[in-house]
Structures are given as C-alpha cells and as structure tokens.
C-alpha cells in the first residue's frame, strides 16, 4: 500500500470506530507519520477465519477493536438470521461468554448489542467464564450460535473470539465459509447496535450466571467413571492448582471441592489479571508457566499439580515421580486418560458396544494403540477440536452406530462425553484427579502406569518445535518456508530417509525416492505437511491458525520392551538429530 492508501484507510477507520480510545490511537500514529506501524495495521483486514477472529488489540482494520468486532458480528448475525437453527418457539438465540483479557467484557457486550439490533436474543454471561462452559451453554439454551471472546493462551496484547454453531461446536464447512462471505460484505455504515437498556427491556439481552454454572458443574460430575471412588476417597488427594490468572478457579475449585478433594490454589495466580504478571506465557504447555505451582506442590507434598490456561480449555499436570514432581506432556496425559476411561469403563461394563476415540494427525500414535486395545474405533482428524466435534456430529446421525467416548489433541486439549463440543479442562481435571486416585488405590503412581503402557506398546516420545514470525514479513516467511518444503522436500531428516510426504492441503501422498504420488486419505484441506521416515518416525509441519508461528511436530517410537532405559536414549537421540535438521531449515528460510 502507498502512504496515501494507508492514510485513506486510517481515516475511514477513525470515522467508523465508535470507541474514542482506539480512534485516537490511530490519529496519533497519523500525526507521527509512523508509516511502518500504520502499514501493519491497515495492509489487510484482520482475517475472520474459519474459527473466528484473533489478533493484537489496537486501532486499525488489522487489529482487535470494537469496530472490527461489531463488523464481524454483523456478518455473523446476518447469516444466523438466515440459516441459524430455530428454537421451539420459532426464535433464534445467541450465547456470548468472555474471559478476562483486555476489553473482553466490552467486546462481548458490543457483539450482544449487534445481535439485539438484528432481533436475535442473546444470553450474555454476567462475569468471565471458561470456554467449555460457552460450548455447553449453547446446547443448554438451544441457541443458534455462540461467541467466546478469548485469545486462549496468547500473550496479553491479544484478544479474539471463536464462533460456535447450534451443536456447541466451532463452526465448520459450509457455515464457516458462508459466515466469512457475510462478514466481508459488511460496509462500515451498515453496522447497527441496539442500546443496552433497550435490549434488556425488550428481552433481547439477558444476563446469565448461577443457573448455567450449576448445570455445568452437574454435567462435569456426570462424566466420572467411578463416582463412588471420588466420594469415598477424594479427601485423600492433595491437589495444587493454578488458573494462570484466568477463568478456571471458580469452577475447578467448586467441582473438586464438592468431591472432597483438597485444593490448594497458587495465591499469586488465582485472581484474573489481564497482564498475566507472573508468567511469560499463560500456557500450561510451557513448563515455565507451572513453576509457581510446582514450587507449592513440592512444599505441600501434593499428589497432583494442575494448571489450566486463561480460558480453561487446556490442562497441564505434574505428578510425583521419585523424589520430585514430573511434568506430563499433552500426548502422555491423553494416553493416560484414554487408558483409564476406556479401560475402567470396559471393566465396569459402562463402555458402549461400539466406542469411539478421536484424535488428530499430529497427536501421538500411542493413543491409537491404547484405544484399539480396549476395542475402540479410532478416528484421526485435522488439528483442532472443531474437526473432532464434526466427527461426533456425524456419528450421531446413526442412532445404532458407534458412540463417542473421548477425544484429544497433543496441545493439552481433552474432551470426555458429548455435552461439551470443545476442549474442556474442567472435566479433564476432575477425571485426571480420579485417574490418579484410582492408580494410587492400586498401589502404583501415575508415572508407574505410564511406564507400564510403554512396556506393553513401545516407548513413544514427541517433540514440538515452534518459531514465531510476527507481522507482515513474518507471514511471508512462513508461506515461503511451507512452499519450499512442498516443492523440495528433504530427502532425509536426522540421517534417516523420508519414505513419503503427505500434503494435507492437496490430499496427495508423494514418494521422494521414485517421484510417484497417490491420493491421500481425504481428511480435508489444511496447510499441513507430514513426512514419514523409514524408521517409523513422523514429522509434521503446520503454520498455526491462531498465532503468528509455525510448528513442527516430531513423533518417534520404539518396539515394546521391559527395560526402557536403552530405548528411551535411542529415541531421544533420534529426535535430537531431526530437531537439528529442522532448526537449520527454519534458519535458512528466515535469512
């Protein structure tokens, strides 16, 4: 864009933005003639992707602000009024929730008033709530659509919102692309919002609180595999918990407390805080985010340490192992939950005749081995819980067919049962505590059980390499890197031959040695490449759909054996060699 084009775009935004703070921010940049910053804010519109919005908070078309939220919600409201599911009385409704990020409350209310202006009643939470409660609430209120205002575990300067359809799952095709078309068609002068007092008076806005909390907590408890175990022995468990300054504390503490579990919440991290002052990244995937919880866990001799991200859809844990606490990866906890839920339900006779476990293409293959061992069908999807929920929806079309039991993805997301259709760290927390109590009752630790699984199915280890690429130039670098990998895939990684490459975007499988190709498994189009090595190792490359980063997922394994020490060393060495090659590829692309 030329400076004149940028200036015109900025002036259009200033005129359209009703929040003076954001408008003045852009005015100030124009006054300073800060063209590089203005270019980044206006070179494109903040993309309303297939899941919704996410971006840095600030003035501009490429930022999260009240105008961008209202414009996006206008397109969403138009589509909902045309295609959203009707309730029994013939009306359409929306549910909106929000976390504790900067402007989350304001963005949520702005969206609600847009819906009201379009005649769509909105149930708006009376205070911050976690993402899984929003998914549950859409189904509870039989709404047509839902919005969760959150940027999940992103740094403090981000916010966004995720869009949910009438089944409580994030929107998928064709609704996602239809909504995007509606949003892109909205012009600044077409945005309408009802006044808050008028919306309340006309019944188009209703605040919700205790009722939905009670229903959600009851739902969580229904997912227990052995409810008597928790009722009888829950008081024996000492749990340390951190919500990482987010939304999780009220519901996690309530659920565990009502089950008798002793919960010690990290005091410095309990209260919501938009700035997440005690952590660099408010994400339980990051070991550093759980440092304070680990310290408290050691002092209190905790049986389990639990961390949830700001919108309480991701769960990370640590458990005793020897003289210290061991962090459990997302892949490992998924294995343990699949083993416990499927295994114990089979023992108790509560497993459906045709159980289903759903995971993603970048999650450890050990989960498939465990799930199939208990007789479950395993479905692999693209990354993201909207794809897992899509399979759940398809399964429900056949009343006599297979039934979903649980699903997960490697990035610390778990779902048990069908009453929520997104990652649910609160239910997963309850079941993880129950699992730890079960194995303790059997005389072994959680880590002992994980080692037993490795001995039976083989030692599996995963490594994720993540590199951020900020701004306009960063996106171009990521695009070029993926194009390079597509057109000239590596012949070897870590010294091992690449036998085949699966391009998920084109659904083609390529064989580098022969130059041949064939049709893929038909998972759907996504910007993902997977490299399958001669020794069984799998490497996946995927630009994030919600953050300015690219991720490489390495998954390696060994044959089953009783002595794990030598196998672990060999697998770790293999991963280290592959990691070195990938870092070289990234560095060369960044020059």
PDB file of N, CA and C in Angstrom, residues 278-354:
ATOM      1  N   UNK A 278       2.790 -13.006  36.430  1.00  0.00           N
ATOM      2  CA  UNK A 278       3.764 -13.946  36.993  1.00  0.00           C
ATOM      3  C   UNK A 278       4.292 -14.952  35.974  1.00  0.00           C
ATOM      4  N   UNK A 279       3.837 -14.868  34.719  1.00  0.00           N
ATOM      5  CA  UNK A 279       4.279 -15.836  33.706  1.00  0.00           C
ATOM      6  C   UNK A 279       4.644 -15.115  32.422  1.00  0.00           C
ATOM      7  N   UNK A 280       5.597 -15.690  31.687  1.00  0.00           N
ATOM      8  CA  UNK A 280       5.943 -15.138  30.374  1.00  0.00           C
ATOM      9  C   UNK A 280       4.860 -15.482  29.359  1.00  0.00           C
ATOM     10  N   UNK A 281       4.352 -16.718  29.436  1.00  0.00           N
ATOM     11  CA  UNK A 281       3.274 -17.182  28.571  1.00  0.00           C
ATOM     12  C   UNK A 281       2.252 -17.913  29.435  1.00  0.00           C
ATOM     13  N   UNK A 282       0.976 -17.484  29.416  1.00  0.00           N
ATOM     14  CA  UNK A 282      -0.031 -18.131  30.269  1.00  0.00           C
ATOM     15  C   UNK A 282      -0.550 -19.421  29.639  1.00  0.00           C
ATOM     16  N   UNK A 283       0.332 -20.374  29.491  1.00  0.00           N
ATOM     17  CA  UNK A 283       0.015 -21.592  28.751  1.00  0.00           C
ATOM     18  C   UNK A 283       0.605 -22.795  29.485  1.00  0.00           C
ATOM     19  N   UNK A 284      -0.214 -23.745  29.941  1.00  0.00           N
ATOM     20  CA  UNK A 284       0.333 -24.896  30.663  1.00  0.00           C
ATOM     21  C   UNK A 284       1.195 -25.806  29.805  1.00  0.00           C
ATOM     22  N   UNK A 285       1.219 -25.583  28.487  1.00  0.00           N
ATOM     23  CA  UNK A 285       2.161 -26.311  27.628  1.00  0.00           C
ATOM     24  C   UNK A 285       3.601 -25.882  27.913  1.00  0.00           C
ATOM     25  N   UNK A 286       3.759 -24.671  28.428  1.00  0.00           N
ATOM     26  CA  UNK A 286       5.091 -24.143  28.736  1.00  0.00           C
ATOM     27  C   UNK A 286       5.456 -24.523  30.176  1.00  0.00           C
ATOM     28  N   UNK A 287       6.563 -25.225  30.332  1.00  0.00           N
ATOM     29  CA  UNK A 287       6.971 -25.666  31.668  1.00  0.00           C
ATOM     30  C   UNK A 287       7.122 -24.482  32.621  1.00  0.00           C
ATOM     31  N   UNK A 288       7.606 -23.354  32.108  1.00  0.00           N
ATOM     32  CA  UNK A 288       7.835 -22.191  32.970  1.00  0.00           C
ATOM     33  C   UNK A 288       6.543 -21.658  33.573  1.00  0.00           C
ATOM     34  N   UNK A 289       5.396 -21.864  32.875  1.00  0.00           N
ATOM     35  CA  UNK A 289       4.124 -21.347  33.378  1.00  0.00           C
ATOM     36  C   UNK A 289       3.695 -22.040  34.666  1.00  0.00           C
ATOM     37  N   UNK A 290       4.193 -23.257  34.902  1.00  0.00           N
ATOM     38  CA  UNK A 290       3.783 -24.024  36.078  1.00  0.00           C
ATOM     39  C   UNK A 290       4.813 -23.973  37.207  1.00  0.00           C
ATOM     40  N   UNK A 291       5.819 -23.116  37.087  1.00  0.00           N
ATOM     41  CA  UNK A 291       6.890 -23.080  38.094  1.00  0.00           C
ATOM     42  C   UNK A 291       6.355 -22.796  39.492  1.00  0.00           C
ATOM     43  N   UNK A 292       5.487 -21.805  39.632  1.00  0.00           N
ATOM     44  CA  UNK A 292       4.971 -21.459  40.965  1.00  0.00           C
ATOM     45  C   UNK A 292       4.114 -22.593  41.522  1.00  0.00           C
ATOM     46  N   UNK A 293       3.334 -23.230  40.669  1.00  0.00           N
ATOM     47  CA  UNK A 293       2.519 -24.364  41.112  1.00  0.00           C
ATOM     48  C   UNK A 293       3.402 -25.537  41.525  1.00  0.00           C
ATOM     49  N   UNK A 294       4.471 -25.764  40.787  1.00  0.00           N
ATOM     50  CA  UNK A 294       5.393 -26.846  41.137  1.00  0.00           C
ATOM     51  C   UNK A 294       6.072 -26.576  42.474  1.00  0.00           C
ATOM     52  N   UNK A 295       6.467 -25.327  42.687  1.00  0.00           N
ATOM     53  CA  UNK A 295       7.100 -24.979  43.963  1.00  0.00           C
ATOM     54  C   UNK A 295       6.143 -25.234  45.126  1.00  0.00           C
ATOM     55  N   UNK A 296       4.879 -24.813  44.959  1.00  0.00           N
ATOM     56  CA  UNK A 296       3.885 -25.034  46.013  1.00  0.00           C
ATOM     57  C   UNK A 296       3.613 -26.530  46.168  1.00  0.00           C
ATOM     58  N   UNK A 297       3.578 -27.234  45.065  1.00  0.00           N
ATOM     59  CA  UNK A 297       3.343 -28.677  45.113  1.00  0.00           C
ATOM     60  C   UNK A 297       4.438 -29.413  45.879  1.00  0.00           C
ATOM     61  N   UNK A 298       5.670 -28.987  45.695  1.00  0.00           N
ATOM     62  CA  UNK A 298       6.784 -29.625  46.426  1.00  0.00           C
ATOM     63  C   UNK A 298       6.670 -29.337  47.917  1.00  0.00           C
ATOM     64  N   UNK A 299       6.355 -28.078  48.253  1.00  0.00           N
ATOM     65  CA  UNK A 299       6.251 -27.720  49.664  1.00  0.00           C
ATOM     66  C   UNK A 299       5.106 -28.462  50.349  1.00  0.00           C
ATOM     67  N   UNK A 300       4.009 -28.632  49.630  1.00  0.00           N
ATOM     68  CA  UNK A 300       2.808 -29.237  50.213  1.00  0.00           C
ATOM     69  C   UNK A 300       2.736 -30.746  49.987  1.00  0.00           C
ATOM     70  N   UNK A 301       3.783 -31.311  49.332  1.00  0.00           N
ATOM     71  CA  UNK A 301       3.796 -32.746  49.023  1.00  0.00           C
ATOM     72  C   UNK A 301       2.495 -33.163  48.320  1.00  0.00           C
ATOM     73  N   UNK A 302       2.210 -32.446  47.243  1.00  0.00           N
ATOM     74  CA  UNK A 302       0.970 -32.656  46.502  1.00  0.00           C
ATOM     75  C   UNK A 302       0.982 -33.996  45.774  1.00  0.00           C
ATOM     76  N   UNK A 303      -0.200 -34.570  45.626  1.00  0.00           N
ATOM     77  CA  UNK A 303      -0.369 -35.786  44.831  1.00  0.00           C
ATOM     78  C   UNK A 303      -0.492 -35.463  43.346  1.00  0.00           C
ATOM     79  N   UNK A 304      -0.891 -34.235  43.062  1.00  0.00           N
ATOM     80  CA  UNK A 304      -1.008 -33.808  41.667  1.00  0.00           C
ATOM     81  C   UNK A 304      -0.958 -32.293  41.604  1.00  0.00           C
ATOM     82  N   UNK A 305      -0.299 -31.764  40.576  1.00  0.00           N
ATOM     83  CA  UNK A 305      -0.253 -30.329  40.298  1.00  0.00           C
ATOM     84  C   UNK A 305      -0.996 -30.099  38.995  1.00  0.00           C
ATOM     85  N   UNK A 306      -1.898 -29.118  38.989  1.00  0.00           N
ATOM     86  CA  UNK A 306      -2.802 -28.888  37.865  1.00  0.00           C
ATOM     87  C   UNK A 306      -2.679 -27.443  37.417  1.00  0.00           C
ATOM     88  N   UNK A 307      -2.643 -27.222  36.099  1.00  0.00           N
ATOM     89  CA  UNK A 307      -2.657 -25.868  35.556  1.00  0.00           C
ATOM     90  C   UNK A 307      -3.601 -25.784  34.377  1.00  0.00           C
ATOM     91  N   UNK A 308      -4.445 -24.750  34.342  1.00  0.00           N
ATOM     92  CA  UNK A 308      -5.304 -24.509  33.188  1.00  0.00           C
ATOM     93  C   UNK A 308      -4.952 -23.161  32.575  1.00  0.00           C
ATOM     94  N   UNK A 309      -5.167 -23.040  31.274  1.00  0.00           N
ATOM     95  CA  UNK A 309      -4.852 -21.784  30.605  1.00  0.00           C
ATOM     96  C   UNK A 309      -5.952 -20.753  30.878  1.00  0.00           C
ATOM     97  N   UNK A 310      -5.794 -19.497  30.418  1.00  0.00           N
ATOM     98  CA  UNK A 310      -6.723 -18.441  30.819  1.00  0.00           C
ATOM     99  C   UNK A 310      -8.199 -18.710  30.534  1.00  0.00           C
ATOM    100  N   UNK A 311      -8.525 -19.405  29.434  1.00  0.00           N
ATOM    101  CA  UNK A 311      -9.942 -19.683  29.190  1.00  0.00           C
ATOM    102  C   UNK A 311     -10.313 -21.107  29.588  1.00  0.00           C
ATOM    103  N   UNK A 312      -9.424 -21.778  30.304  1.00  0.00           N
ATOM    104  CA  UNK A 312      -9.687 -23.078  30.931  1.00  0.00           C
ATOM    105  C   UNK A 312     -10.153 -24.139  29.951  1.00  0.00           C
ATOM    106  N   UNK A 313      -9.526 -24.160  28.769  1.00  0.00           N
ATOM    107  CA  UNK A 313      -9.797 -25.283  27.882  1.00  0.00           C
ATOM    108  C   UNK A 313      -8.581 -26.201  27.743  1.00  0.00           C
ATOM    109  N   UNK A 314      -7.402 -25.744  28.164  1.00  0.00           N
ATOM    110  CA  UNK A 314      -6.208 -26.584  28.137  1.00  0.00           C
ATOM    111  C   UNK A 314      -5.797 -26.957  29.566  1.00  0.00           C
ATOM    112  N   UNK A 315      -5.273 -28.173  29.709  1.00  0.00           N
ATOM    113  CA  UNK A 315      -4.887 -28.695  31.023  1.00  0.00           C
ATOM    114  C   UNK A 315      -3.469 -29.254  30.970  1.00  0.00           C
ATOM    115  N   UNK A 316      -2.646 -28.836  31.928  1.00  0.00           N
ATOM    116  CA  UNK A 316      -1.319 -29.423  32.112  1.00  0.00           C
ATOM    117  C   UNK A 316      -1.190 -29.915  33.545  1.00  0.00           C
ATOM    118  N   UNK A 317      -0.455 -31.008  33.728  1.00  0.00           N
ATOM    119  CA  UNK A 317      -0.305 -31.559  35.082  1.00  0.00           C
ATOM    120  C   UNK A 317       1.145 -31.959  35.344  1.00  0.00           C
ATOM    121  N   UNK A 318       1.433 -32.132  36.624  1.00  0.00           N
ATOM    122  CA  UNK A 318       2.672 -32.756  37.081  1.00  0.00           C
ATOM    123  C   UNK A 318       2.302 -33.714  38.205  1.00  0.00           C
ATOM    124  N   UNK A 319       3.037 -34.811  38.310  1.00  0.00           N
ATOM    125  CA  UNK A 319       2.749 -35.830  39.332  1.00  0.00           C
ATOM    126  C   UNK A 319       4.051 -36.284  39.973  1.00  0.00           C
ATOM    127  N   UNK A 320       3.982 -36.828  41.188  1.00  0.00           N
ATOM    128  CA  UNK A 320       5.203 -37.310  41.844  1.00  0.00           C
ATOM    129  C   UNK A 320       5.859 -38.431  41.043  1.00  0.00           C
ATOM    130  N   UNK A 321       7.180 -38.374  40.997  1.00  0.00           N
ATOM    131  CA  UNK A 321       7.965 -39.441  40.379  1.00  0.00           C
ATOM    132  C   UNK A 321       9.316 -39.455  41.074  1.00  0.00           C
ATOM    133  N   UNK A 322       9.537 -40.465  41.907  1.00  0.00           N
ATOM    134  CA  UNK A 322      10.745 -40.478  42.715  1.00  0.00           C
ATOM    135  C   UNK A 322      10.690 -39.386  43.756  1.00  0.00           C
ATOM    136  N   UNK A 323      11.749 -38.577  43.819  1.00  0.00           N
ATOM    137  CA  UNK A 323      11.836 -37.527  44.831  1.00  0.00           C
ATOM    138  C   UNK A 323      11.327 -36.175  44.358  1.00  0.00           C
ATOM    139  N   UNK A 324      10.783 -36.102  43.152  1.00  0.00           N
ATOM    140  CA  UNK A 324      10.357 -34.805  42.627  1.00  0.00           C
ATOM    141  C   UNK A 324       9.041 -34.964  41.868  1.00  0.00           C
ATOM    142  N   UNK A 325       8.585 -33.841  41.338  1.00  0.00           N
ATOM    143  CA  UNK A 325       7.384 -33.832  40.507  1.00  0.00           C
ATOM    144  C   UNK A 325       7.784 -33.856  39.039  1.00  0.00           C
ATOM    145  N   UNK A 326       7.113 -34.680  38.251  1.00  0.00           N
ATOM    146  CA  UNK A 326       7.405 -34.812  36.829  1.00  0.00           C
ATOM    147  C   UNK A 326       6.283 -34.181  36.014  1.00  0.00           C
ATOM    148  N   UNK A 327       6.645 -33.330  35.065  1.00  0.00           N
ATOM    149  CA  UNK A 327       5.658 -32.770  34.156  1.00  0.00           C
ATOM    150  C   UNK A 327       5.204 -33.850  33.172  1.00  0.00           C
ATOM    151  N   UNK A 328       3.916 -33.891  32.914  1.00  0.00           N
ATOM    152  CA  UNK A 328       3.340 -34.852  31.980  1.00  0.00           C
ATOM    153  C   UNK A 328       2.953 -34.089  30.716  1.00  0.00           C
ATOM    154  N   UNK A 329       3.390 -34.558  29.558  1.00  0.00           N
ATOM    155  CA  UNK A 329       3.093 -33.847  28.321  1.00  0.00           C
ATOM    156  C   UNK A 329       1.629 -34.036  27.926  1.00  0.00           C
ATOM    157  N   UNK A 330       1.176 -33.219  26.980  1.00  0.00           N
ATOM    158  CA  UNK A 330      -0.184 -33.352  26.488  1.00  0.00           C
ATOM    159  C   UNK A 330      -0.435 -34.700  25.849  1.00  0.00           C
ATOM    160  N   UNK A 331       0.539 -35.191  25.092  1.00  0.00           N
ATOM    161  CA  UNK A 331       0.413 -36.522  24.498  1.00  0.00           C
ATOM    162  C   UNK A 331       0.308 -37.597  25.571  1.00  0.00           C
ATOM    163  N   UNK A 332       1.142 -37.486  26.591  1.00  0.00           N
ATOM    164  CA  UNK A 332       1.154 -38.503  27.648  1.00  0.00           C
ATOM    165  C   UNK A 332      -0.133 -38.506  28.456  1.00  0.00           C
ATOM    166  N   UNK A 333      -0.655 -37.314  28.790  1.00  0.00           N
ATOM    167  CA  UNK A 333      -1.905 -37.276  29.543  1.00  0.00           C
ATOM    168  C   UNK A 333      -3.050 -37.830  28.698  1.00  0.00           C
ATOM    169  N   UNK A 334      -3.018 -37.570  27.399  1.00  0.00           N
ATOM    170  CA  UNK A 334      -4.028 -38.154  26.525  1.00  0.00           C
ATOM    171  C   UNK A 334      -3.993 -39.668  26.536  1.00  0.00           C
ATOM    172  N   UNK A 335      -2.782 -40.229  26.535  1.00  0.00           N
ATOM    173  CA  UNK A 335      -2.624 -41.689  26.630  1.00  0.00           C
ATOM    174  C   UNK A 335      -3.198 -42.199  27.941  1.00  0.00           C
ATOM    175  N   UNK A 336      -2.847 -41.534  29.026  1.00  0.00           N
ATOM    176  CA  UNK A 336      -3.293 -41.964  30.353  1.00  0.00           C
ATOM    177  C   UNK A 336      -4.811 -41.871  30.502  1.00  0.00           C
ATOM    178  N   UNK A 337      -5.413 -40.808  29.973  1.00  0.00           N
ATOM    179  CA  UNK A 337      -6.865 -40.675  30.070  1.00  0.00           C
ATOM    180  C   UNK A 337      -7.578 -41.713  29.199  1.00  0.00           C
ATOM    181  N   UNK A 338      -7.052 -41.957  27.997  1.00  0.00           N
ATOM    182  CA  UNK A 338      -7.652 -42.992  27.143  1.00  0.00           C
ATOM    183  C   UNK A 338      -7.562 -44.350  27.825  1.00  0.00           C
ATOM    184  N   UNK A 339      -6.404 -44.637  28.410  1.00  0.00           N
ATOM    185  CA  UNK A 339      -6.206 -45.909  29.111  1.00  0.00           C
ATOM    186  C   UNK A 339      -7.170 -46.039  30.287  1.00  0.00           C
ATOM    187  N   UNK A 340      -7.320 -44.964  31.064  1.00  0.00           N
ATOM    188  CA  UNK A 340      -8.168 -45.036  32.251  1.00  0.00           C
ATOM    189  C   UNK A 340      -9.649 -45.083  31.889  1.00  0.00           C
ATOM    190  N   UNK A 341     -10.110 -44.153  31.072  1.00  0.00           N
ATOM    191  CA  UNK A 341     -11.540 -44.054  30.771  1.00  0.00           C
ATOM    192  C   UNK A 341     -12.025 -45.293  30.017  1.00  0.00           C
ATOM    193  N   UNK A 342     -11.310 -45.663  28.947  1.00  0.00           N
ATOM    194  CA  UNK A 342     -11.740 -46.833  28.175  1.00  0.00           C
ATOM    195  C   UNK A 342     -11.553 -48.117  28.971  1.00  0.00           C
ATOM    196  N   UNK A 343     -10.413 -48.214  29.662  1.00  0.00           N
ATOM    197  CA  UNK A 343     -10.109 -49.441  30.403  1.00  0.00           C
ATOM    198  C   UNK A 343     -11.068 -49.684  31.551  1.00  0.00           C
ATOM    199  N   UNK A 344     -11.312 -48.663  32.344  1.00  0.00           N
ATOM    200  CA  UNK A 344     -12.175 -48.858  33.508  1.00  0.00           C
ATOM    201  C   UNK A 344     -13.653 -48.951  33.125  1.00  0.00           C
ATOM    202  N   UNK A 345     -14.061 -48.230  32.108  1.00  0.00           N
ATOM    203  CA  UNK A 345     -15.447 -48.382  31.666  1.00  0.00           C
ATOM    204  C   UNK A 345     -15.687 -49.782  31.092  1.00  0.00           C
ATOM    205  N   UNK A 346     -14.652 -50.337  30.483  1.00  0.00           N
ATOM    206  CA  UNK A 346     -14.792 -51.715  29.994  1.00  0.00           C
ATOM    207  C   UNK A 346     -14.930 -52.677  31.161  1.00  0.00           C
ATOM    208  N   UNK A 347     -14.117 -52.487  32.187  1.00  0.00           N
ATOM    209  CA  UNK A 347     -14.187 -53.345  33.375  1.00  0.00           C
ATOM    210  C   UNK A 347     -15.552 -53.220  34.052  1.00  0.00           C
ATOM    211  N   UNK A 348     -16.073 -51.997  34.132  1.00  0.00           N
ATOM    212  CA  UNK A 348     -17.328 -51.741  34.830  1.00  0.00           C
ATOM    213  C   UNK A 348     -18.566 -52.023  33.980  1.00  0.00           C
ATOM    214  N   UNK A 349     -18.349 -52.307  32.705  1.00  0.00           N
ATOM    215  CA  UNK A 349     -19.476 -52.588  31.835  1.00  0.00           C
ATOM    216  C   UNK A 349     -20.242 -51.363  31.383  1.00  0.00           C
ATOM    217  N   UNK A 350     -19.626 -50.171  31.458  1.00  0.00           N
ATOM    218  CA  UNK A 350     -20.302 -48.931  31.057  1.00  0.00           C
ATOM    219  C   UNK A 350     -19.811 -48.409  29.708  1.00  0.00           C
ATOM    220  N   UNK A 351     -18.945 -49.166  29.052  1.00  0.00           N
ATOM    221  CA  UNK A 351     -18.449 -48.765  27.740  1.00  0.00           C
ATOM    222  C   UNK A 351     -19.501 -49.106  26.684  1.00  0.00           C
ATOM    223  N   UNK A 352     -19.811 -48.187  25.763  1.00  0.00           N
ATOM    224  CA  UNK A 352     -20.792 -48.514  24.731  1.00  0.00           C
ATOM    225  C   UNK A 352     -20.313 -49.688  23.873  1.00  0.00           C
ATOM    226  N   UNK A 353     -21.224 -50.392  23.208  1.00  0.00           N
ATOM    227  CA  UNK A 353     -20.831 -51.550  22.398  1.00  0.00           C
ATOM    228  C   UNK A 353     -19.825 -51.214  21.294  1.00  0.00           C
ATOM    229  N   UNK A 354     -19.930 -49.988  20.754  1.00  0.00           N
ATOM    230  CA  UNK A 354     -19.021 -49.558  19.689  1.00  0.00           C
ATOM    231  C   UNK A 354     -18.390 -48.220  20.098  1.00  0.00           C
TER     232      UNK A 354
END
